[in-house]
Amino acid sequence: VKPGKIIIISSPSGGGKTTITRELLRRHRADNWRFSISATTRPRRAGDPNDREGKDYYFLTPAEFARMRTSGAFAESCRVHEHLYGTPCAALDETVRKGGVILLDIDVKGAFKIRKKYPQAGSIFILPPSKSELRKRLTARGTETTAQLKVRRVRSVEEMQLYDKFDFTVINEDLDKAVNMVDYIILSLHTRKKNLDRERISRIIG
């Protein structure tokens, strides 16, 4: 069996990684593609249809999370915006053994830890077209308090500077085009060819 692909899709909050990941999974429903479901101590967002137990996250108590981390069940774990997040190893290891593709929708800090444990993983960073557009997207979600939103904005700008630490960078200005580009990268990932519009990226993050 050909080894499976571990694909890291990362971005600052509001960059669009979750939307892109879901669309890729929809497109490849009939293929052997799956989603890496993260564990978190964050409470479910009331009224959010995309915050489902066992589909989008495993919602754990701090004690449950601690037990899993102590037992070595996580490929990585970290604190993000006041809550703990972890990536279970089981699904990643199974994909590597049995083939297929597993997508990780993960923050920048977690992405770096995954790459240390799974150096064969491909990594794709999603950038918004501008800082002002990023602010609009974060505000439009309406899922955070004013204080939480401020923290996310500051962190997002910092994370944008790290785009060059990833194998590929895709600017999410038009969603369909961004999804098409990420899809193409995954299917041809063995080339490991950088795809960077450095001049435009410099304008975005500068």
PDB file of C-alpha atoms in Angstrom:
ATOM      1  CA  VAL A   1       0.000   0.000   0.000  1.00  0.00           C
ATOM      2  CA  LYS A   2       1.328   3.417  -0.926  1.00  0.00           C
ATOM      3  CA  PRO A   3       1.905   5.508   2.244  1.00  0.00           C
ATOM      4  CA  GLY A   4      -0.807   8.046   2.922  1.00  0.00           C
ATOM      5  CA  LYS A   5      -0.340  11.815   2.862  1.00  0.00           C
ATOM      6  CA  ILE A   6      -0.526  13.989   5.950  1.00  0.00           C
ATOM      7  CA  ILE A   7      -1.473  17.508   4.834  1.00  0.00           C
ATOM      8  CA  ILE A   8      -1.215  20.480   7.177  1.00  0.00           C
ATOM      9  CA  ILE A   9      -3.458  23.408   6.234  1.00  0.00           C
ATOM     10  CA  SER A  10      -2.701  26.388   8.433  1.00  0.00           C
ATOM     11  CA  SER A  11      -3.502  30.088   8.521  1.00  0.00           C
ATOM     12  CA  PRO A  12      -4.036  32.937  10.944  1.00  0.00           C
ATOM     13  CA  SER A  13      -7.556  33.068  12.400  1.00  0.00           C
ATOM     14  CA  GLY A  14      -9.827  34.326   9.642  1.00  0.00           C
ATOM     15  CA  GLY A  15      -7.477  33.216   6.872  1.00  0.00           C
ATOM     16  CA  GLY A  16      -9.893  30.593   5.612  1.00  0.00           C
ATOM     17  CA  LYS A  17      -8.221  27.279   6.418  1.00  0.00           C
ATOM     18  CA  THR A  18     -11.374  25.703   7.834  1.00  0.00           C
ATOM     19  CA  THR A  19     -13.565  26.696   4.883  1.00  0.00           C
ATOM     20  CA  ILE A  20     -10.983  25.424   2.400  1.00  0.00           C
ATOM     21  CA  THR A  21     -10.528  22.160   4.294  1.00  0.00           C
ATOM     22  CA  ARG A  22     -14.269  21.478   4.354  1.00  0.00           C
ATOM     23  CA  GLU A  23     -14.614  22.163   0.637  1.00  0.00           C
ATOM     24  CA  LEU A  24     -11.730  19.818  -0.178  1.00  0.00           C
ATOM     25  CA  LEU A  25     -13.343  17.064   1.887  1.00  0.00           C
ATOM     26  CA  ARG A  26     -16.664  17.648   0.117  1.00  0.00           C
ATOM     27  CA  ARG A  27     -14.980  17.380  -3.284  1.00  0.00           C
ATOM     28  CA  HIS A  28     -13.178  14.192  -2.328  1.00  0.00           C
ATOM     29  CA  ARG A  29     -16.043  12.472  -0.532  1.00  0.00           C
ATOM     30  CA  ALA A  30     -15.669   9.426  -2.776  1.00  0.00           C
ATOM     31  CA  ASP A  31     -11.897   9.305  -2.323  1.00  0.00           C
ATOM     32  CA  ASN A  32      -9.924   8.092   0.658  1.00  0.00           C
ATOM     33  CA  TRP A  33      -9.656  11.564   2.196  1.00  0.00           C
ATOM     34  CA  ARG A  34     -10.395  12.261   5.855  1.00  0.00           C
ATOM     35  CA  PHE A  35     -10.278  15.039   8.423  1.00  0.00           C
ATOM     36  CA  SER A  36      -8.020  15.041  11.464  1.00  0.00           C
ATOM     37  CA  ILE A  37     -10.402  15.836  14.316  1.00  0.00           C
ATOM     38  CA  SER A  38      -8.724  17.870  17.029  1.00  0.00           C
ATOM     39  CA  ALA A  39      -9.447  17.593  20.732  1.00  0.00           C
ATOM     40  CA  THR A  40     -10.025  20.795  22.666  1.00  0.00           C
ATOM     41  CA  THR A  41     -11.032  22.106  26.063  1.00  0.00           C
ATOM     42  CA  ARG A  42     -12.810  24.986  24.330  1.00  0.00           C
ATOM     43  CA  PRO A  43     -16.587  24.913  24.871  1.00  0.00           C
ATOM     44  CA  ARG A  44     -18.800  24.463  21.828  1.00  0.00           C
ATOM     45  CA  ARG A  45     -19.900  27.700  20.171  1.00  0.00           C
ATOM     46  CA  ALA A  46     -23.627  28.063  20.713  1.00  0.00           C
ATOM     47  CA  GLY A  47     -25.555  28.017  17.458  1.00  0.00           C
ATOM     48  CA  ASP A  48     -22.548  27.170  15.283  1.00  0.00           C
ATOM     49  CA  PRO A  49     -23.489  24.251  12.980  1.00  0.00           C
ATOM     50  CA  ASN A  50     -19.814  23.685  12.213  1.00  0.00           C
ATOM     51  CA  ASP A  51     -18.857  23.004  15.831  1.00  0.00           C
ATOM     52  CA  ARG A  52     -19.996  19.386  16.104  1.00  0.00           C
ATOM     53  CA  GLU A  53     -18.774  16.809  18.591  1.00  0.00           C
ATOM     54  CA  GLY A  54     -16.900  14.009  16.842  1.00  0.00           C
ATOM     55  CA  LYS A  55     -17.120  15.760  13.460  1.00  0.00           C
ATOM     56  CA  ASP A  56     -15.266  19.043  13.934  1.00  0.00           C
ATOM     57  CA  TYR A  57     -13.765  18.585  17.426  1.00  0.00           C
ATOM     58  CA  TYR A  58     -13.650  16.262  20.387  1.00  0.00           C
ATOM     59  CA  PHE A  59     -14.739  18.520  23.243  1.00  0.00           C
ATOM     60  CA  LEU A  60     -12.949  17.409  26.412  1.00  0.00           C
ATOM     61  CA  THR A  61     -12.771  18.544  29.991  1.00  0.00           C
ATOM     62  CA  PRO A  62      -9.338  19.738  31.145  1.00  0.00           C
ATOM     63  CA  ALA A  63      -8.956  16.488  33.128  1.00  0.00           C
ATOM     64  CA  GLU A  64      -9.780  14.330  30.079  1.00  0.00           C
ATOM     65  CA  PHE A  65      -7.363  16.314  27.957  1.00  0.00           C
ATOM     66  CA  ALA A  66      -4.601  15.940  30.562  1.00  0.00           C
ATOM     67  CA  ARG A  67      -5.075  12.168  30.686  1.00  0.00           C
ATOM     68  CA  MET A  68      -4.756  11.852  26.902  1.00  0.00           C
ATOM     69  CA  ARG A  69      -1.670  14.061  26.819  1.00  0.00           C
ATOM     70  CA  THR A  70       0.001  12.098  29.627  1.00  0.00           C
ATOM     71  CA  SER A  71      -0.674   8.804  27.835  1.00  0.00           C
ATOM     72  CA  GLY A  72       1.014  10.084  24.649  1.00  0.00           C
ATOM     73  CA  ALA A  73      -2.205  10.056  22.613  1.00  0.00           C
ATOM     74  CA  PHE A  74      -1.497  13.444  21.011  1.00  0.00           C
ATOM     75  CA  ALA A  75       0.865  14.128  18.113  1.00  0.00           C
ATOM     76  CA  GLU A  76       0.956  17.713  19.378  1.00  0.00           C
ATOM     77  CA  SER A  77      -0.854  19.808  21.921  1.00  0.00           C
ATOM     78  CA  CYS A  78      -0.727  23.453  22.879  1.00  0.00           C
ATOM     79  CA  ARG A  79      -2.644  26.335  24.379  1.00  0.00           C
ATOM     80  CA  VAL A  80      -4.310  28.680  21.892  1.00  0.00           C
ATOM     81  CA  HIS A  81      -6.431  31.673  22.898  1.00  0.00           C
ATOM     82  CA  GLU A  82      -6.948  30.460  26.489  1.00  0.00           C
ATOM     83  CA  HIS A  83      -7.866  26.872  25.570  1.00  0.00           C
ATOM     84  CA  LEU A  84      -5.995  23.604  24.997  1.00  0.00           C
ATOM     85  CA  TYR A  85      -5.921  21.851  21.621  1.00  0.00           C
ATOM     86  CA  GLY A  86      -4.446  18.507  20.654  1.00  0.00           C
ATOM     87  CA  THR A  87      -4.087  16.351  17.539  1.00  0.00           C
ATOM     88  CA  PRO A  88      -4.700  12.633  18.189  1.00  0.00           C
ATOM     89  CA  CYS A  89      -2.003  10.383  16.728  1.00  0.00           C
ATOM     90  CA  ALA A  90      -4.292   7.476  15.860  1.00  0.00           C
ATOM     91  CA  ALA A  91      -5.866   8.862  12.689  1.00  0.00           C
ATOM     92  CA  LEU A  92      -2.528  10.156  11.362  1.00  0.00           C
ATOM     93  CA  ASP A  93      -0.758   6.850  11.899  1.00  0.00           C
ATOM     94  CA  GLU A  94      -3.618   4.908  10.338  1.00  0.00           C
ATOM     95  CA  THR A  95      -3.574   7.094   7.206  1.00  0.00           C
ATOM     96  CA  VAL A  96       0.178   6.662   6.811  1.00  0.00           C
ATOM     97  CA  ARG A  97      -0.208   2.876   7.081  1.00  0.00           C
ATOM     98  CA  LYS A  98      -3.302   2.408   4.929  1.00  0.00           C
ATOM     99  CA  GLY A  99      -2.938   5.194   2.351  1.00  0.00           C
ATOM    100  CA  GLY A 100      -5.213   8.080   1.456  1.00  0.00           C
ATOM    101  CA  VAL A 101      -5.053  11.695   2.574  1.00  0.00           C
ATOM    102  CA  ILE A 102      -5.665  13.211   5.997  1.00  0.00           C
ATOM    103  CA  LEU A 103      -6.134  16.973   6.304  1.00  0.00           C
ATOM    104  CA  LEU A 104      -5.157  18.887   9.419  1.00  0.00           C
ATOM    105  CA  ASP A 105      -6.859  22.250   9.941  1.00  0.00           C
ATOM    106  CA  ILE A 106      -4.426  23.554  12.526  1.00  0.00           C
ATOM    107  CA  ASP A 107      -2.909  26.738  13.915  1.00  0.00           C
ATOM    108  CA  VAL A 108       0.684  27.741  13.159  1.00  0.00           C
ATOM    109  CA  LYS A 109       2.153  26.607  16.471  1.00  0.00           C
ATOM    110  CA  GLY A 110       0.556  23.183  16.136  1.00  0.00           C
ATOM    111  CA  ALA A 111       1.691  22.898  12.527  1.00  0.00           C
ATOM    112  CA  PHE A 112       5.347  23.247  13.516  1.00  0.00           C
ATOM    113  CA  LYS A 113       5.004  20.496  16.129  1.00  0.00           C
ATOM    114  CA  ILE A 114       3.325  18.128  13.668  1.00  0.00           C
ATOM    115  CA  ARG A 115       6.137  18.630  11.178  1.00  0.00           C
ATOM    116  CA  LYS A 116       8.678  17.623  13.811  1.00  0.00           C
ATOM    117  CA  LYS A 117       6.862  14.368  14.549  1.00  0.00           C
ATOM    118  CA  TYR A 118       5.842  13.702  10.928  1.00  0.00           C
ATOM    119  CA  PRO A 119       8.566  15.251   8.713  1.00  0.00           C
ATOM    120  CA  GLN A 120       6.954  13.743   5.625  1.00  0.00           C
ATOM    121  CA  ALA A 121       3.848  15.911   6.114  1.00  0.00           C
ATOM    122  CA  GLY A 122       3.129  18.553   3.498  1.00  0.00           C
ATOM    123  CA  SER A 123       2.313  22.044   4.765  1.00  0.00           C
ATOM    124  CA  ILE A 124       0.208  24.739   3.130  1.00  0.00           C
ATOM    125  CA  PHE A 125      -0.242  28.234   4.568  1.00  0.00           C
ATOM    126  CA  ILE A 126      -3.371  30.236   3.720  1.00  0.00           C
ATOM    127  CA  LEU A 127      -3.040  34.021   3.631  1.00  0.00           C
ATOM    128  CA  PRO A 128      -5.916  36.523   3.466  1.00  0.00           C
ATOM    129  CA  PRO A 129      -5.600  39.070   0.631  1.00  0.00           C
ATOM    130  CA  SER A 130      -4.945  41.897   3.109  1.00  0.00           C
ATOM    131  CA  LYS A 131      -4.889  42.757   6.799  1.00  0.00           C
ATOM    132  CA  SER A 132      -8.061  44.818   6.433  1.00  0.00           C
ATOM    133  CA  GLU A 133      -9.891  41.848   4.901  1.00  0.00           C
ATOM    134  CA  LEU A 134      -8.657  39.676   7.757  1.00  0.00           C
ATOM    135  CA  ARG A 135     -10.126  42.126  10.280  1.00  0.00           C
ATOM    136  CA  LYS A 136     -13.464  42.068   8.415  1.00  0.00           C
ATOM    137  CA  ARG A 137     -13.591  38.262   8.426  1.00  0.00           C
ATOM    138  CA  LEU A 138     -12.790  38.005  12.122  1.00  0.00           C
ATOM    139  CA  THR A 139     -15.416  40.585  13.045  1.00  0.00           C
ATOM    140  CA  ALA A 140     -18.051  39.056  10.756  1.00  0.00           C
ATOM    141  CA  ARG A 141     -17.820  35.664  12.476  1.00  0.00           C
ATOM    142  CA  GLY A 142     -19.370  37.128  15.621  1.00  0.00           C
ATOM    143  CA  THR A 143     -18.173  34.199  17.725  1.00  0.00           C
ATOM    144  CA  GLU A 144     -15.759  36.007  20.053  1.00  0.00           C
ATOM    145  CA  THR A 145     -16.015  38.685  22.700  1.00  0.00           C
ATOM    146  CA  THR A 146     -14.349  42.030  22.047  1.00  0.00           C
ATOM    147  CA  ALA A 147     -11.373  41.004  24.199  1.00  0.00           C
ATOM    148  CA  GLN A 148     -11.014  37.633  22.437  1.00  0.00           C
ATOM    149  CA  LEU A 149     -11.260  39.326  19.045  1.00  0.00           C
ATOM    150  CA  LYS A 150      -8.455  41.717  19.943  1.00  0.00           C
ATOM    151  CA  VAL A 151      -6.190  38.814  20.948  1.00  0.00           C
ATOM    152  CA  ARG A 152      -6.941  36.973  17.692  1.00  0.00           C
ATOM    153  CA  ARG A 153      -6.214  40.049  15.576  1.00  0.00           C
ATOM    154  CA  VAL A 154      -2.816  40.611  17.166  1.00  0.00           C
ATOM    155  CA  ARG A 155      -1.880  36.943  16.936  1.00  0.00           C
ATOM    156  CA  SER A 156      -3.090  36.670  13.336  1.00  0.00           C
ATOM    157  CA  VAL A 157      -0.842  39.501  12.179  1.00  0.00           C
ATOM    158  CA  GLU A 158       2.126  37.872  13.923  1.00  0.00           C
ATOM    159  CA  GLU A 159       1.396  34.496  12.337  1.00  0.00           C
ATOM    160  CA  MET A 160       1.200  35.970   8.837  1.00  0.00           C
ATOM    161  CA  GLN A 161       4.919  36.675   9.081  1.00  0.00           C
ATOM    162  CA  LEU A 162       5.637  32.935   9.250  1.00  0.00           C
ATOM    163  CA  TYR A 163       4.295  32.003   5.808  1.00  0.00           C
ATOM    164  CA  ASP A 164       7.755  31.133   4.488  1.00  0.00           C
ATOM    165  CA  LYS A 165       8.130  28.341   7.063  1.00  0.00           C
ATOM    166  CA  PHE A 166       5.597  26.282   5.090  1.00  0.00           C
ATOM    167  CA  ASP A 167       6.057  24.312   1.875  1.00  0.00           C
ATOM    168  CA  PHE A 168       3.438  26.333  -0.010  1.00  0.00           C
ATOM    169  CA  THR A 169       1.505  29.571   0.410  1.00  0.00           C
ATOM    170  CA  VAL A 170      -1.916  30.238  -1.107  1.00  0.00           C
ATOM    171  CA  ILE A 171      -3.592  33.663  -1.016  1.00  0.00           C
ATOM    172  CA  ASN A 172      -7.295  33.235  -0.271  1.00  0.00           C
ATOM    173  CA  GLU A 173      -8.816  36.140  -2.184  1.00  0.00           C
ATOM    174  CA  ASP A 174     -11.250  34.086  -4.251  1.00  0.00           C
ATOM    175  CA  LEU A 175     -12.396  30.951  -2.415  1.00  0.00           C
ATOM    176  CA  ASP A 176     -12.877  28.706  -5.467  1.00  0.00           C
ATOM    177  CA  LYS A 177      -9.472  29.603  -6.846  1.00  0.00           C
ATOM    178  CA  ALA A 178      -7.841  29.063  -3.456  1.00  0.00           C
ATOM    179  CA  VAL A 179      -9.472  25.642  -3.073  1.00  0.00           C
ATOM    180  CA  ASN A 180      -8.414  24.680  -6.607  1.00  0.00           C
ATOM    181  CA  MET A 181      -4.831  25.672  -5.850  1.00  0.00           C
ATOM    182  CA  VAL A 182      -4.691  23.747  -2.570  1.00  0.00           C
ATOM    183  CA  ASP A 183      -6.281  20.725  -4.260  1.00  0.00           C
ATOM    184  CA  TYR A 184      -3.654  20.817  -7.014  1.00  0.00           C
ATOM    185  CA  ILE A 185      -0.822  21.147  -4.498  1.00  0.00           C
ATOM    186  CA  ILE A 186      -2.006  18.117  -2.522  1.00  0.00           C
ATOM    187  CA  LEU A 187      -2.347  15.950  -5.610  1.00  0.00           C
ATOM    188  CA  SER A 188       1.151  16.888  -6.783  1.00  0.00           C
ATOM    189  CA  LEU A 189       2.795  17.368  -3.398  1.00  0.00           C
ATOM    190  CA  HIS A 190       5.728  15.082  -4.135  1.00  0.00           C
ATOM    191  CA  THR A 191       7.213  17.907  -6.220  1.00  0.00           C
ATOM    192  CA  ARG A 192       7.634  20.063  -3.054  1.00  0.00           C
ATOM    193  CA  LYS A 193       7.936  23.102  -5.335  1.00  0.00           C
ATOM    194  CA  LYS A 194       7.460  26.465  -3.673  1.00  0.00           C
ATOM    195  CA  ASN A 195       4.590  28.529  -5.023  1.00  0.00           C
ATOM    196  CA  LEU A 196       5.152  31.990  -3.648  1.00  0.00           C
ATOM    197  CA  ASP A 197       4.229  35.394  -5.028  1.00  0.00           C
ATOM    198  CA  ARG A 198       6.776  37.020  -2.748  1.00  0.00           C
ATOM    199  CA  GLU A 199       6.155  40.582  -3.917  1.00  0.00           C
ATOM    200  CA  ARG A 200       2.430  40.376  -3.201  1.00  0.00           C
ATOM    201  CA  ILE A 201       2.936  38.532   0.073  1.00  0.00           C
ATOM    202  CA  SER A 202       5.337  41.274   1.209  1.00  0.00           C
ATOM    203  CA  ARG A 203       2.610  43.847   0.585  1.00  0.00           C
ATOM    204  CA  ILE A 204       0.068  41.817   2.573  1.00  0.00           C
ATOM    205  CA  ILE A 205       2.173  41.193   5.657  1.00  0.00           C
ATOM    206  CA  GLY A 206       4.250  44.390   5.566  1.00  0.00           C
TER     207      GLY A 206
END
